[in-house]
Coordinates of C-alpha atoms in Angstrom, one line a residue:
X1014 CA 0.0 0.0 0.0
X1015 CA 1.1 3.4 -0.9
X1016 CA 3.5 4.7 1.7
X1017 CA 3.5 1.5 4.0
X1018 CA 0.8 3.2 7.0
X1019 CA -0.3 0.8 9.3
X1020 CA -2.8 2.7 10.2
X1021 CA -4.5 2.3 7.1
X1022 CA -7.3 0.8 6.5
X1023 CA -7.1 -1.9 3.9
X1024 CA -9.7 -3.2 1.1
X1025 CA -9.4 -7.1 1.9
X1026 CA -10.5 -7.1 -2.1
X1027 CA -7.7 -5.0 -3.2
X1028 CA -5.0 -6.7 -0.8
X1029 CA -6.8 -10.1 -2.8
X1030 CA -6.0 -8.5 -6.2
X1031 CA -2.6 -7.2 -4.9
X1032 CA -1.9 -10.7 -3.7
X1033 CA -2.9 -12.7 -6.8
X1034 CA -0.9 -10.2 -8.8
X1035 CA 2.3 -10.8 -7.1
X1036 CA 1.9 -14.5 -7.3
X1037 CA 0.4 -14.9 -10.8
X1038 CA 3.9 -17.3 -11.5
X1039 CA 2.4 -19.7 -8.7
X1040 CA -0.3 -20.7 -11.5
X1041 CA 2.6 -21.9 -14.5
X1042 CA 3.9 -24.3 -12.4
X1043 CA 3.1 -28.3 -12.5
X1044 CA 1.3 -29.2 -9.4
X1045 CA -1.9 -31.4 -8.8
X1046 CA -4.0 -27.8 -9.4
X1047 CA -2.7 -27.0 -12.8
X1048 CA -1.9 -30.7 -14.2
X1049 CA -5.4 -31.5 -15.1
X1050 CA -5.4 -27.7 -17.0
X1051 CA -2.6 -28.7 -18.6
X1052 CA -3.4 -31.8 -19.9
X1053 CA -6.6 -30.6 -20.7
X1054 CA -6.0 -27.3 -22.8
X1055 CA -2.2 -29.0 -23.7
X1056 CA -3.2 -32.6 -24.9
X1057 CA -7.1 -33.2 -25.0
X1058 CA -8.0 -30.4 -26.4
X1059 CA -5.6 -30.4 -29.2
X1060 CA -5.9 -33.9 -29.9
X1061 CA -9.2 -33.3 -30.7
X1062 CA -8.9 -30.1 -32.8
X1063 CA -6.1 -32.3 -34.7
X1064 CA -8.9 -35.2 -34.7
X1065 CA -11.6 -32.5 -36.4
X1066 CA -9.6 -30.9 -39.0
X1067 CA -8.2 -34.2 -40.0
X1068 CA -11.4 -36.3 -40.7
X1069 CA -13.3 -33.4 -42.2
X1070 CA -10.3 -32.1 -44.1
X1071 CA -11.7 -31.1 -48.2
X1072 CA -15.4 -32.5 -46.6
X1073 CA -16.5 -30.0 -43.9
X1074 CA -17.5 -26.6 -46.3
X1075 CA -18.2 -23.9 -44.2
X1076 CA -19.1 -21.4 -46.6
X1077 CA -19.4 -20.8 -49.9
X1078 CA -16.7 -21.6 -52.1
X1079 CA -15.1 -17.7 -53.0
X1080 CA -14.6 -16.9 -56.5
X1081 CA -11.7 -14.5 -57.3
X1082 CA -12.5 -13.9 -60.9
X1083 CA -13.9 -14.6 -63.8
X1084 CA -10.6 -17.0 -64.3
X1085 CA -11.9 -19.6 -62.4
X1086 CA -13.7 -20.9 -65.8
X1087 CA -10.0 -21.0 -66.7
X1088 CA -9.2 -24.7 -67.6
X1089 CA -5.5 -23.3 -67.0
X1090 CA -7.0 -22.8 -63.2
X1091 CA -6.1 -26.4 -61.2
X1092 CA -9.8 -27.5 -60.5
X1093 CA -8.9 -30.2 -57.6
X1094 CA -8.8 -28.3 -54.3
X1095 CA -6.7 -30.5 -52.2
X1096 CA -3.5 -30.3 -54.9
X1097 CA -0.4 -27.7 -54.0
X1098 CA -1.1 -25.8 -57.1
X1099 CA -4.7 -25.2 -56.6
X1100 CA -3.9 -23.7 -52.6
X1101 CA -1.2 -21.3 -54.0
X1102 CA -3.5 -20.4 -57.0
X1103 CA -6.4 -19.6 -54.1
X1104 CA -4.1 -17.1 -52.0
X1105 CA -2.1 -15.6 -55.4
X1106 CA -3.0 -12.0 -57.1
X1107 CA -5.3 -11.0 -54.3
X1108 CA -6.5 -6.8 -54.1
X1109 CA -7.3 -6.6 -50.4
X1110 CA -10.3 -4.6 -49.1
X1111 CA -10.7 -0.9 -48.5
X1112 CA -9.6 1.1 -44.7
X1113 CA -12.7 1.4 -44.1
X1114 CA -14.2 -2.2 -44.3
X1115 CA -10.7 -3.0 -42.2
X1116 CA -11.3 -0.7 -39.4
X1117 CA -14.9 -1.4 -38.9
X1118 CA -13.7 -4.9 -38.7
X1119 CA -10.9 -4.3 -36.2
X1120 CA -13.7 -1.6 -34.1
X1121 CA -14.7 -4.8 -32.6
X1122 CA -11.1 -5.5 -30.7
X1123 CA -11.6 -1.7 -29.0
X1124 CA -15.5 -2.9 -28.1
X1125 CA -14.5 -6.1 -26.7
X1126 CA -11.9 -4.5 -24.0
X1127 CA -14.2 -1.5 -23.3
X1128 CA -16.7 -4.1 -22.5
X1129 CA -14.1 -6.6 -20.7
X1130 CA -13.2 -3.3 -18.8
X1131 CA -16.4 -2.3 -17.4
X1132 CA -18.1 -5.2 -16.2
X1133 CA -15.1 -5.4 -14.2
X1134 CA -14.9 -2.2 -12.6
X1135 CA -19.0 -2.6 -12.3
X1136 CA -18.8 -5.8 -10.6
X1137 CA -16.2 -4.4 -8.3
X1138 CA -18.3 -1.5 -7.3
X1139 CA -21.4 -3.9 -6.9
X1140 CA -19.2 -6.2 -3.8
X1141 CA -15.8 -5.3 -3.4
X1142 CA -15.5 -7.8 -0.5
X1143 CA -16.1 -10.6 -2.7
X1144 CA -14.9 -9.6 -6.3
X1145 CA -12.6 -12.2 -7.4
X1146 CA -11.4 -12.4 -11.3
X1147 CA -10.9 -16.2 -11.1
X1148 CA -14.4 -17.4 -11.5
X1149 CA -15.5 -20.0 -14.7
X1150 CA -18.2 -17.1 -15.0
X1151 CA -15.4 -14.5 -15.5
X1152 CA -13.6 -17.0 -17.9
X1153 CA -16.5 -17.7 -19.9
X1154 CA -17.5 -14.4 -20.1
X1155 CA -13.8 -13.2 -21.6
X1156 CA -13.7 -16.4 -23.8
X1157 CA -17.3 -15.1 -25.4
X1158 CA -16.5 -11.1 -25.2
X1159 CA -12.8 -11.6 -27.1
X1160 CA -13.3 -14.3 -29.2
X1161 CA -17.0 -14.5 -30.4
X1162 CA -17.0 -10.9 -32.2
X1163 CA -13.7 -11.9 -33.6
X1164 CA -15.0 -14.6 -35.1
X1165 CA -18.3 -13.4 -36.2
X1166 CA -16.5 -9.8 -37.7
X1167 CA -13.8 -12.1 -39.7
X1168 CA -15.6 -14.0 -41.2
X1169 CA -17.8 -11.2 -43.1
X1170 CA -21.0 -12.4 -40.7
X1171 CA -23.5 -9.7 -38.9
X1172 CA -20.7 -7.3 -38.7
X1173 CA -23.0 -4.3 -37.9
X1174 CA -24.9 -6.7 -35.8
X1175 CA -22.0 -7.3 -34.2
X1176 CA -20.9 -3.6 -33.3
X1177 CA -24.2 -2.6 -32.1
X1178 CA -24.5 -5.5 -29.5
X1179 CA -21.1 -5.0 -28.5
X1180 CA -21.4 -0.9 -28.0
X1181 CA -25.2 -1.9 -26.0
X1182 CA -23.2 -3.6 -23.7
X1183 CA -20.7 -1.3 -23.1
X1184 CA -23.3 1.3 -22.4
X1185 CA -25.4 -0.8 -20.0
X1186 CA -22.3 -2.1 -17.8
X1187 CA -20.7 1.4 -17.9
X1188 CA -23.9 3.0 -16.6
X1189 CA -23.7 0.6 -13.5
X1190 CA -20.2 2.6 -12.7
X1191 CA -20.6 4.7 -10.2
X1192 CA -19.1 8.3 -10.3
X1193 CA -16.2 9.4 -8.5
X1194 CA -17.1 11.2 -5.5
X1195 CA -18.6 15.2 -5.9
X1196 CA -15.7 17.6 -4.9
X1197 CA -16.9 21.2 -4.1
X1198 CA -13.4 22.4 -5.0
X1199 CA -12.2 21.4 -8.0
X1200 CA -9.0 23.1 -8.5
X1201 CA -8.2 21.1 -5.3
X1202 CA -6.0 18.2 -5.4
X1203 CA -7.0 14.4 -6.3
X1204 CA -7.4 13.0 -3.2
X1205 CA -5.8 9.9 -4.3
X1206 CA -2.7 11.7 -5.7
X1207 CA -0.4 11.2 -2.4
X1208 CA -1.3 7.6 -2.1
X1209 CA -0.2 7.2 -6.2
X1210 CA 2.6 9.5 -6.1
X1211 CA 3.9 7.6 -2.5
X1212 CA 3.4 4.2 -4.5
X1213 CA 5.6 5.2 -7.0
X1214 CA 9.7 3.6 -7.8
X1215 CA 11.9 4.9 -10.1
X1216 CA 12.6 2.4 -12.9
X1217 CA 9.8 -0.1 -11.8
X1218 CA 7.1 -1.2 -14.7
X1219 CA 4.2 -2.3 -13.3
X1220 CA 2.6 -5.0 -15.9
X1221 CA -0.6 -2.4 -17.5
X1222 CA -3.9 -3.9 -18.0
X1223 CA -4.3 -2.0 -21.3
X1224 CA -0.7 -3.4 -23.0
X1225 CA -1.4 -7.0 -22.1
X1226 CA -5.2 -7.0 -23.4
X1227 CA -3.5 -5.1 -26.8
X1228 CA -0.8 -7.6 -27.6
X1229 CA -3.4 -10.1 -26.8
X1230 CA -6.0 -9.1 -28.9
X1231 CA -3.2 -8.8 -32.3
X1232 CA -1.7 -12.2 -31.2
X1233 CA -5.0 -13.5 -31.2
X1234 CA -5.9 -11.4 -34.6
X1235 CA -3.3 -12.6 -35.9
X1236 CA -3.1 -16.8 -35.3
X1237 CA -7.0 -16.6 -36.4
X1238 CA -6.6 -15.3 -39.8
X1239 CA -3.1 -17.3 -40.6
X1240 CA -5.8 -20.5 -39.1
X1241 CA -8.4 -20.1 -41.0
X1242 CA -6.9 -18.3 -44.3
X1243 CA -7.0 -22.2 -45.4
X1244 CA -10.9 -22.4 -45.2
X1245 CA -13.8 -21.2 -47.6
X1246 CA -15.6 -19.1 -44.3
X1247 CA -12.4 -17.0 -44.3
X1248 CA -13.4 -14.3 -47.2
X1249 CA -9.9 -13.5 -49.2
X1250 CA -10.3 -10.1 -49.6
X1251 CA -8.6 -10.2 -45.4
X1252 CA -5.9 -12.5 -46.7
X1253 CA -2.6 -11.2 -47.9
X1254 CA -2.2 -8.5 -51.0
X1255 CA -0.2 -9.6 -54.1
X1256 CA 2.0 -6.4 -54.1
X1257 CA -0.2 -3.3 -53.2
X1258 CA -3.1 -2.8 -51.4
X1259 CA -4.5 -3.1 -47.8
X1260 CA -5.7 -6.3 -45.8
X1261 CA -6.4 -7.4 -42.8
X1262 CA -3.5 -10.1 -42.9
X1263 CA -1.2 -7.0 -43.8
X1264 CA -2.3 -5.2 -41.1
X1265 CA -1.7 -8.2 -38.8
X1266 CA 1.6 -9.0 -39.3
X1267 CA 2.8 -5.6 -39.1
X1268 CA 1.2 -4.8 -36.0
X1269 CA 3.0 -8.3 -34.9
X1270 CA 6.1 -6.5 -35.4
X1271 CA 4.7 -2.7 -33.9
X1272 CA 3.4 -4.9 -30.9
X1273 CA 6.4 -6.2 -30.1
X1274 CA 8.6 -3.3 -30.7
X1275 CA 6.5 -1.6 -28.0
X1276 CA 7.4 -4.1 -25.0
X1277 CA 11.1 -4.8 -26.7
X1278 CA 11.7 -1.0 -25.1
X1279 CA 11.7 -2.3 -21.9
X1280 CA 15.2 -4.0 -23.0
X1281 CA 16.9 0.0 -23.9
X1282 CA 14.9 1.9 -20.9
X1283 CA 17.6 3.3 -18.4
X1284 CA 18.6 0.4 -15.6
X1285 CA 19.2 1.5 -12.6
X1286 CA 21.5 -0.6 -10.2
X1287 CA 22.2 0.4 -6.4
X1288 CA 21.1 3.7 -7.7
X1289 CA 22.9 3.7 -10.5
X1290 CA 21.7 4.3 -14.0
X1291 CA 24.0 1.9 -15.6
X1292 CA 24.6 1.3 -19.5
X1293 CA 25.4 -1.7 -21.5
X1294 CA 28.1 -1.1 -23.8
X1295 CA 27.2 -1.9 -28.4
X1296 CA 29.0 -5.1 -28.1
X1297 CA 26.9 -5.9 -24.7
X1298 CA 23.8 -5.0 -26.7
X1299 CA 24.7 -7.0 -29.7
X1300 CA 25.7 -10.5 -27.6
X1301 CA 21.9 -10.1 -25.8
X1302 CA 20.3 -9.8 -28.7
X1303 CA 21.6 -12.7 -30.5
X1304 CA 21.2 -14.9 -27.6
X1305 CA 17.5 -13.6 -28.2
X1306 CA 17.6 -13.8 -31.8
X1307 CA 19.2 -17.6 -32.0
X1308 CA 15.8 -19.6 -31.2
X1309 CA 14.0 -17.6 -33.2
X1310 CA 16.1 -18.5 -36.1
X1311 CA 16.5 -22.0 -35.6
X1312 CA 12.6 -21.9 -36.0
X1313 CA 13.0 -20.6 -39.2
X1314 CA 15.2 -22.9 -40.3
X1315 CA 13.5 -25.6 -39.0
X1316 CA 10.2 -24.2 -40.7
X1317 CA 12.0 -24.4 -43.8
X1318 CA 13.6 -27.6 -43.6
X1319 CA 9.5 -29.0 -43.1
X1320 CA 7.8 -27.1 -45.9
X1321 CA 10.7 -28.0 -48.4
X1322 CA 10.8 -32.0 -46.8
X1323 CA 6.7 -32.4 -47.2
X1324 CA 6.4 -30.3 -50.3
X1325 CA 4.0 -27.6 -48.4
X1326 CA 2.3 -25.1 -50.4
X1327 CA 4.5 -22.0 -50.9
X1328 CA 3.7 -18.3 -52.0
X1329 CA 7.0 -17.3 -53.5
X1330 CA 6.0 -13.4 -53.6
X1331 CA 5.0 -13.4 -49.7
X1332 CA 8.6 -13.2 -48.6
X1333 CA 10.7 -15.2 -51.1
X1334 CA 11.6 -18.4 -51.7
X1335 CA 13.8 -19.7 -49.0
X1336 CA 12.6 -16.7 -46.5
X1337 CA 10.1 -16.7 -43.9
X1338 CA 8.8 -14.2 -41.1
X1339 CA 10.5 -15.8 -38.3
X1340 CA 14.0 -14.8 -40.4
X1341 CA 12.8 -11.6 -40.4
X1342 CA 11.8 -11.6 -36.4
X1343 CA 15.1 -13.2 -35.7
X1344 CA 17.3 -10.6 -37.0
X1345 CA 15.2 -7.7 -35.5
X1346 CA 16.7 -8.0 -32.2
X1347 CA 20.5 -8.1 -33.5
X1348 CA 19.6 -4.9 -35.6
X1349 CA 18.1 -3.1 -33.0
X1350 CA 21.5 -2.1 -30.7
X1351 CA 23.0 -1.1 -34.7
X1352 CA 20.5 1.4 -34.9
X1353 CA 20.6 2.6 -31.5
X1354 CA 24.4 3.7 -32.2
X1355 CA 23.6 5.9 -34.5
X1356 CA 21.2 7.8 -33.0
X1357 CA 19.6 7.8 -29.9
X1358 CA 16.0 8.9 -30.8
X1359 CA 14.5 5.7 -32.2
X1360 CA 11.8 8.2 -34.2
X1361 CA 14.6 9.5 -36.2
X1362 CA 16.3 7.0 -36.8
X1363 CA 13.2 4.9 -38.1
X1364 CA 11.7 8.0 -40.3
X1365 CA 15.7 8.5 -41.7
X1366 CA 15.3 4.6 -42.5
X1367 CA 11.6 4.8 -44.4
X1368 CA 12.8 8.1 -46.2
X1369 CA 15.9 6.7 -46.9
X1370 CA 14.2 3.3 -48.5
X1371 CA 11.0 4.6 -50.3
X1372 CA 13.3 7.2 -52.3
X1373 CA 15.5 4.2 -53.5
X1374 CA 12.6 2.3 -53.9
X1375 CA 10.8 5.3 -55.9
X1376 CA 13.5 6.9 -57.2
X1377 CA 16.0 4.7 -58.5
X1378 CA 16.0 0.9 -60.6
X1379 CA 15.4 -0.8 -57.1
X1380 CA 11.7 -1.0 -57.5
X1381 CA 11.2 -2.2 -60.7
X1382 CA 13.8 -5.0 -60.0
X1383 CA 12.0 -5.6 -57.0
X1384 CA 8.8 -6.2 -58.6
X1385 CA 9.5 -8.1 -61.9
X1386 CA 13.2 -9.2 -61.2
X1387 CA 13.6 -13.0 -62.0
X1388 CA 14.5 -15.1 -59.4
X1389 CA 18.0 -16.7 -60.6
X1390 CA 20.3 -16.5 -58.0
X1391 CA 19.9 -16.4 -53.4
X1392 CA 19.0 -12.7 -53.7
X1393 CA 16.5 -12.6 -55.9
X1394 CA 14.8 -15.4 -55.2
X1395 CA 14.4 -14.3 -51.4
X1396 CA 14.0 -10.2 -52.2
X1397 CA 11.1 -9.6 -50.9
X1398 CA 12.0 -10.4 -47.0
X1399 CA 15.6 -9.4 -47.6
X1400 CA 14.4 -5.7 -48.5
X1401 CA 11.3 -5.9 -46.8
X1402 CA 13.3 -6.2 -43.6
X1403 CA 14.5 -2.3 -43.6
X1404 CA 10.7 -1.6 -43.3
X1405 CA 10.2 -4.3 -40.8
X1406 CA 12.8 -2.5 -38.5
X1407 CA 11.6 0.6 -39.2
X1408 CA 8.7 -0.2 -37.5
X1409 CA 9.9 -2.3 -34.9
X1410 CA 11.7 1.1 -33.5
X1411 CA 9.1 2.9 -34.3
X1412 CA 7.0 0.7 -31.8
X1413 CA 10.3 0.8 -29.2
X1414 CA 9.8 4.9 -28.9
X1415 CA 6.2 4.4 -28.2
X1416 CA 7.1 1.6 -25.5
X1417 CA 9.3 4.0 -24.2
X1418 CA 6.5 6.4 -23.1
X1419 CA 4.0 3.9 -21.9
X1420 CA 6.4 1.4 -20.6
X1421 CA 7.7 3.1 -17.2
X1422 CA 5.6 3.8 -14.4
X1423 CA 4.1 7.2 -14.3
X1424 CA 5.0 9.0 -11.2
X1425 CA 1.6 11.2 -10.9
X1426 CA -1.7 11.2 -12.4
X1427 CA -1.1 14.3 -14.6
X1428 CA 2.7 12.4 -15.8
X1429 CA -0.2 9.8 -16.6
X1430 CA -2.6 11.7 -18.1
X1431 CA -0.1 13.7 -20.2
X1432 CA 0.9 10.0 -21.7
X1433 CA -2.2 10.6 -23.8
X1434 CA -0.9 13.1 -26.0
X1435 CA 2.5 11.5 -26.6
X1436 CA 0.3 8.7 -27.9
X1437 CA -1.6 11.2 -29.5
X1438 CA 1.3 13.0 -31.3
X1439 CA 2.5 9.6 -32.8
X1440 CA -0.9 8.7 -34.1
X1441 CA -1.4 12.0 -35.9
X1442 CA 2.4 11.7 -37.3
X1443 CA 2.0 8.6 -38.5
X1444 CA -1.0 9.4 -40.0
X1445 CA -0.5 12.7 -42.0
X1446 CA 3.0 10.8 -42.9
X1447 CA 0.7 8.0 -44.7
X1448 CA -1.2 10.5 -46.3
X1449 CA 1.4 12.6 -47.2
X1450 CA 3.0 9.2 -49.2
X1451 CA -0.4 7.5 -50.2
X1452 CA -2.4 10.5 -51.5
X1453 CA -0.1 13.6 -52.2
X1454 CA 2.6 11.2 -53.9
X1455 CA 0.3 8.3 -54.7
X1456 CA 2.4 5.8 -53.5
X1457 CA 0.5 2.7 -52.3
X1458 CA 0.9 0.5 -49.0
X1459 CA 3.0 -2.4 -50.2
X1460 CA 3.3 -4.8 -47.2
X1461 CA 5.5 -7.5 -50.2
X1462 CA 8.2 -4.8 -49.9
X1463 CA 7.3 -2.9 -46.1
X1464 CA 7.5 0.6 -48.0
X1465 CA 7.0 3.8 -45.9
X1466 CA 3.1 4.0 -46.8
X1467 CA 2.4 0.8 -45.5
X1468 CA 4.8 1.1 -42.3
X1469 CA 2.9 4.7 -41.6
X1470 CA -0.6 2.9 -41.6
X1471 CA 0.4 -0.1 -39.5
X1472 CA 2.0 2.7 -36.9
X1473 CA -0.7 5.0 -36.8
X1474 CA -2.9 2.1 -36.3
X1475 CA -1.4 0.8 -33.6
X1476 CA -0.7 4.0 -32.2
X1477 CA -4.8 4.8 -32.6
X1478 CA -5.4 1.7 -31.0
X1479 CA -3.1 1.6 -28.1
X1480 CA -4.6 5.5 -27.6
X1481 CA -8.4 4.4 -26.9
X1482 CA -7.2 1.7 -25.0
X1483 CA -5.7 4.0 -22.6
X1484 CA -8.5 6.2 -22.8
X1485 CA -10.7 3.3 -22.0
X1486 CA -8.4 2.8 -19.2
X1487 CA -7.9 6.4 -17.6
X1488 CA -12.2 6.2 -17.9
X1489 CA -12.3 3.2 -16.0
X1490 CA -9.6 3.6 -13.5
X1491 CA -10.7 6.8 -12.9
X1492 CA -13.7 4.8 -10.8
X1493 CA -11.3 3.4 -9.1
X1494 CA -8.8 2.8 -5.7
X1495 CA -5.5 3.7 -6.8
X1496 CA -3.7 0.5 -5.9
X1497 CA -6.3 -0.3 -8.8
X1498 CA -5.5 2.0 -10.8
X1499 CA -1.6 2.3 -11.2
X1500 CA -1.9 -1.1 -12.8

């Protein structure tokens, strides 16, 4: 509690959530509690998806079979759907949908946390003695408000529907929020300010409600779509873009990348030791990141070594022909420190990178080579994730300077509050910098080649989303105890 007073009185449900926070770790570990979980969510349930997907593989249809075009009376097209050539055909030359289709879709991930968020703080207020987040209630209820509208809004089903029931809910559980208490004064203080300001450590990161839902929510974006791209209920217009144009599978694995830049800047925030700040020298940087890097590589490798050993359907323009994303996520981490050296602010050394790339890219041979170059030697054949890659890291510090601001522990409310318009500053950058490219210079988002328009929208995205999340957050919170409410 904030300043360690004995005298205090204390919330037996707060020092419940306190505790449960501190010992969240006791829950991993294999015990008689957690084995039957483990088999039961590790093996059972698996086995059976496996057992599902297997026996109604080519049988089960789902939907309607999608048509891309008029060449599908092509006798050229391959007309037997379980052959290599006729899944590479299904997922090649794709146009993507429009912004506005994806962001409607996407609404629904900012709908399910504002509705997560207060039927929390509104069960809470109801019995504070006897809230308790652990429940098969709460579970189900979280399992229904994440995943059902995800499901329902991806595959092209009641989307509208969708959005209205979500935003009725949200209404009716934020009404059962009680406000904060009337203060005659008020120019005067927050009466919870001392006890936030006294619970306050330089350097500590408390884990944030907001930034765990949000990397949530695009890791589970993100293992849906590459799940079920495979299936007819998936419509294509979400799957990948041949070379330009905007999806909802482009969007995703960018904000993969944004995502995890944002928590990676926990690894270049100052450290303090004994009261020290203390700095880790280039090579220092570079040894820790390729100790990170190194499993994520051998998973690459090893993902290549499968495909090529079982002849697994491959779409040569994705990333290239030996290349794969988890290449590209290996090699962030050893890049990162690189960039770091030469400048310290991440935001100009990611803009000098994008600049940098889209005027070679515009400007010079590059980009036609890029686009119709034939694939005859290691380079070629793998050029869109070897040049892609500048974009990709682009972003990936792009997302570090935003982790950087939200990352730390604020150390008052207003510090907290002012977090909003840091957020705010790189949304509206990112964005006037995509329409800057897209509309005044009519260059279109390419995620094949990660050129500046398309890093722009997937950072202004983010950075929109991450924004009403905390917005949603400082709303909610604002309801609450302030041992609450720091998290």
């Amino acid at each position: 509690m904030g300043g360690h007073n004995e005298t205090l009185l204390k919330d037996p449900a707060i020092e419940e959530w306190i505790w449960m926070r501190n010992n969240t770790h006791r829950y991993f570990k294999i015990n008689k509690r957690t084995t039957p979980t483990l088999i039961a969510m590790g093996i059972v349930f698996p086995g059976l998806l496996f057992w599902f997907a297997s026996s109604t593989q080519d049988k089960l249809k789902l939907g309607p079979v999608v048509k891309k075009s008029v060449a599908d009376m092509d006798p050229l097209v391959p007309s037997d759907p379980t052959t290599k050539e006729y899944k590479e055909w299904r997922v090649s030359d794709l146009d993507g949908s429009s912004l506005t289709e994806i962001h409607m879709v996407l609404s629904t991930v900012v709908l399910s946390y504002w509705c997560w968020k207060c039927k929390t703080a509104a069960e809470f207020h109801r019995n504070p003695a006897k809230f308790s987040g652990r429940s098969w209630q709460h579970f189900v209820f979280e399992c229904t408000v994440f995943l059902v509208p995800m499901f329902m809004a991806l595959t092209d089903h009641y989307l509208y529907t969708t959005i209205a029931a979500l935003i009725g809910t949200c209404i009716y559980y934020r009404k059962q929020i009680p406000n904060a208490p009337y203060r005659a004064d008020k120019w005067a203080p927050d009466p919870r300010a001392d006890s936030f300001k006294q619970s306050f450590a330089p350097g500590k990161i408390t884990p944030k409600s907001y930034l765990s839902i949000y990397r949530a929510e695009m890791m589970l974006l993100t293992c849906f779509c590459i799940l079920a791209v495979d299936f007819n209920v998936f419509p294509l217009k979400f799957a990948k873009v041949e070379t330009f144009g905007t999806s909802i599978m482009d969007l995703g694995v960018g904000s993969f990348v944004f995502s995890a830049g944002v928590v990676g800047a926990k690894s270049v925030l100052p450290k303090r030791v004994d009261g020290k700040i203390v700095a880790l020298s280039l090579w220092q940087q570079l040894k820790a990141g390729l100790w990170t890097s190194l499993p994520v590589l051998v998973l690459g490798i090893a993902r290549f070594v499968l495909t090529e050993s079982v002849d697994y359907q491959k779409h040569a323009t994705e990333y290239g022909t030996h290349w794969n994303f988890f290449f590209t996520l290996g090699l962030l981490p050893i890049c990162v420190p690189l960039g770091l050296s030469l400048c310290g602010d991440l935001r100009v050394t990611s803009m000098a990178l994008l600049v940098v790339y889209q005027a070679l890219y515009s400007l010079t041979p590059l980009g036609n080579w890029l686009e119709h170059a034939d694939r005859t030697n290691i380079v070629a054949a793998n050029r869109e994730g070897i040049f892609s890659f500048v974009g990709y890291l682009a972003m990936f510090l792009l997302g570090m300077s935003l982790g950087q601001e939200v990352l730390p522990d604020a150390p008052t409310f207003k510090a907290r509050r002012m977090r909003l318009v840091s957020v705010l500053g790189v949304w509206t950058t990112a964005l006037i910098s995509f329409f800057l490219f897209s509309f005044v210079l009519g260059v279109e988002p390419s995620r094949r080649f990660a050129n500046a328009p398309y890093c722009f929208w997937v950072a202004g995205f983010n950075a929109a989303m991450l924004w009403v999340f905390m917005v949603i957050e400082e709303d909610v919170d604002s309801k609450l105890p302030p041992q609450l409410a720091r998290a």
